[in-house]
C-alpha positions as a printed NumPy array, in Angstrom:
array([[-68.068,  95.   ,  37.237],
       [-69.23 ,  93.798,  33.834],
       [-68.448,  90.251,  32.805],
       [-64.92 ,  90.505,  31.385],
       [-62.602,  87.702,  30.349],
       [-60.131,  88.83 ,  33.013],
       [-62.597,  88.617,  35.919],
       [-60.109,  86.34 ,  37.744],
       [-57.195,  88.643,  36.951],
       [-54.308,  88.429,  34.514],
       [-50.646,  87.682,  35.003],
       [-48.114,  90.258,  33.93 ],
       [-44.616,  91.068,  35.053],
       [-42.34 ,  93.292,  33.03 ],
       [-39.329,  91.334,  31.805],
       [-37.4  ,  94.572,  31.192],
       [-36.827,  93.711,  27.535],
       [-37.753,  97.319,  26.611],
       [-39.382,  96.151,  23.383],
       [-42.435,  98.311,  24.119],
       [-40.12 , 101.352,  24.255],
       [-37.872, 100.606,  21.32 ],
       [-37.274,  99.307,  17.822],
       [-40.651, 100.124,  16.251],
       [-42.351, 103.413,  15.436],
       [-45.097, 104.463,  17.785],
       [-46.728, 107.27 ,  19.669],
       [-46.519, 108.133,  23.354],
       [-49.234, 110.749,  23.729],
       [-48.878, 113.313,  26.507],
       [-51.734, 114.613,  28.624],
       [-51.516, 117.759,  30.746],
       [-50.778, 115.579,  33.798],
       [-48.047, 113.688,  31.932],
       [-46.467, 116.917,  30.761],
       [-46.571, 118.448,  34.241],
       [-44.78 , 115.421,  35.738],
       [-42.096, 115.551,  33.06 ],
       [-41.626, 119.311,  33.405],
       [-41.092, 118.827,  37.139],
       [-38.735, 115.891,  36.515],
       [-36.519, 117.982,  34.231],
       [-37.204, 121.329,  35.872],
       [-37.911, 122.783,  32.438],
       [-40.387, 125.297,  31.089],
       [-43.14 , 123.949,  28.87 ],
       [-41.918, 125.502,  25.607],
       [-38.337, 124.291,  26.138],
       [-39.453, 120.768,  26.949],
       [-41.769, 120.54 ,  23.941],
       [-39.099, 121.869,  21.605],
       [-36.505, 119.391,  22.865],
       [-38.522, 116.209,  23.495],
       [-41.838, 116.381,  21.623],
       [-43.593, 116.511,  18.279],
       [-47.117, 117.186,  17.092],
       [-48.775, 114.247,  15.338],
       [-52.103, 113.743,  13.55 ],
       [-54.83 , 112.263,  15.756],
       [-57.872, 110.187,  14.837],
       [-60.235, 113.163,  15.215],
       [-58.368, 115.313,  12.673],
       [-56.499, 117.391,  15.258],
       [-52.822, 117.294,  16.143],
       [-51.715, 116.112,  19.567],
       [-48.528, 116.231,  21.604],
       [-46.368, 113.138,  21.489],
       [-42.869, 112.236,  22.634],
       [-40.138, 112.24 ,  20.022],
       [-38.428, 109.077,  18.925],
       [-34.8  , 108.551,  18.126],
       [-33.95 , 107.743,  14.477],
       [-33.954, 104.015,  15.329],
       [-37.495, 104.39 ,  16.821],
       [-36.382, 104.116,  20.449],
       [-38.271, 106.388,  22.816],
       [-36.453, 109.666,  23.347],
       [-36.127, 108.726,  27.043],
       [-34.829, 105.194,  26.61 ],
       [-31.152, 104.651,  27.297],
       [-29.041, 101.553,  27.8  ],
       [-30.271, 101.197,  31.347],
       [-33.966, 101.506,  30.476],
       [-36.339, 104.4  ,  30.981],
       [-34.506, 107.529,  32.079],
       [-37.777, 109.124,  33.304],
       [-39.265, 106.03 ,  34.949],
       [-40.438, 107.983,  37.995],
       [-42.314, 110.453,  35.779],
       [-43.263, 108.227,  32.861],
       [-46.544, 108.969,  31.079],
       [-49.744, 107.142,  31.995],
       [-49.654, 105.383,  28.63 ],
       [-46.36 , 103.773,  29.659],
       [-47.239, 103.017,  33.279],
       [-50.502, 101.249,  32.418],
       [-49.138,  98.933,  29.713],
       [-50.305,  96.238,  28.88 ],
       [-53.648,  97.033,  30.492],
       [-54.986,  99.152,  27.641],
       [-58.578,  98.783,  26.473],
       [-57.806,  97.244,  23.097],
       [-55.373,  94.739,  24.625],
       [-57.747,  93.526,  27.356],
       [-60.931,  93.678,  25.269],
       [-60.926,  89.892,  24.92 ],
       [-58.827,  86.762,  25.314],
       [-57.663,  86.825,  21.684],
       [-56.359,  90.403,  21.914],
       [-54.5  ,  89.513,  25.12 ],
       [-52.94 ,  86.442,  23.47 ],
       [-51.997,  88.473,  20.404],
       [-50.229,  91.045,  22.601],
       [-48.387,  88.214,  24.373],
       [-46.663,  87.377,  21.065],
       [-44.794,  90.688,  21.315],
       [-44.516,  91.044,  25.099],
       [-42.715,  88.333,  27.078],
       [-44.136,  89.64 ,  30.373],
       [-47.749,  88.849,  29.49 ],
       [-48.774,  85.634,  31.191],
       [-45.9  ,  85.746,  33.673],
       [-45.502,  86.883,  37.258],
       [-47.956,  88.589,  39.522],
       [-51.714,  88.293,  39.078],
       [-53.322,  91.701,  38.568],
       [-56.927,  91.794,  39.791],
       [-59.868,  92.665,  37.561],
       [-60.317,  95.847,  39.588],
       [-56.696,  96.88 ,  39.083],
       [-56.935,  96.187,  35.352],
       [-60.189,  98.148,  35.057],
       [-58.563, 101.069,  36.888],
       [-55.646, 101.114,  34.437],
       [-57.994, 100.938,  31.449],
       [-59.955, 103.847,  32.927],
       [-56.747, 105.841,  33.499],
       [-55.714, 105.451,  29.864],
       [-59.172, 106.403,  28.607],
       [-59.358, 109.58 ,  30.67 ],
       [-55.775, 110.567,  29.851],
       [-56.566, 112.811,  26.885],
       [-53.575, 114.009,  24.872],
       [-52.853, 117.698,  24.596],
       [-54.316, 119.135,  21.404],
       [-52.546, 121.762,  19.356],
       [-54.302, 125.114,  19.56 ]])
């Protein structure tokens, strides 16, 4: 493994504040695998699910990609008072947080993310291998592009 600042691991334990799922606009991109899990979770057909829970948004490469809807207050469409209503089928983007490439690129980025996430720096130590696996999962999890 390359020499990364987290070679001895990083502490993170979700504090269940739900701030990463609520209150601010954002994008939860859906890959084919993410969509398949959610379709199974709801037992819905693809077109029905997309119409009810998704939107197409501009992507950095000039295409449009599939993304979950937000509520008017910017909460994730699947957040309710008890937390994530699709926790068992949540997208890779959600399940790998905060171990995203731009957050673990260096110590400063990690500390900056900790200002908004009370779970960073607390709880269980995640190994460098586990972190690298989550970064890899997010990188290979390409969003669905509009045809």
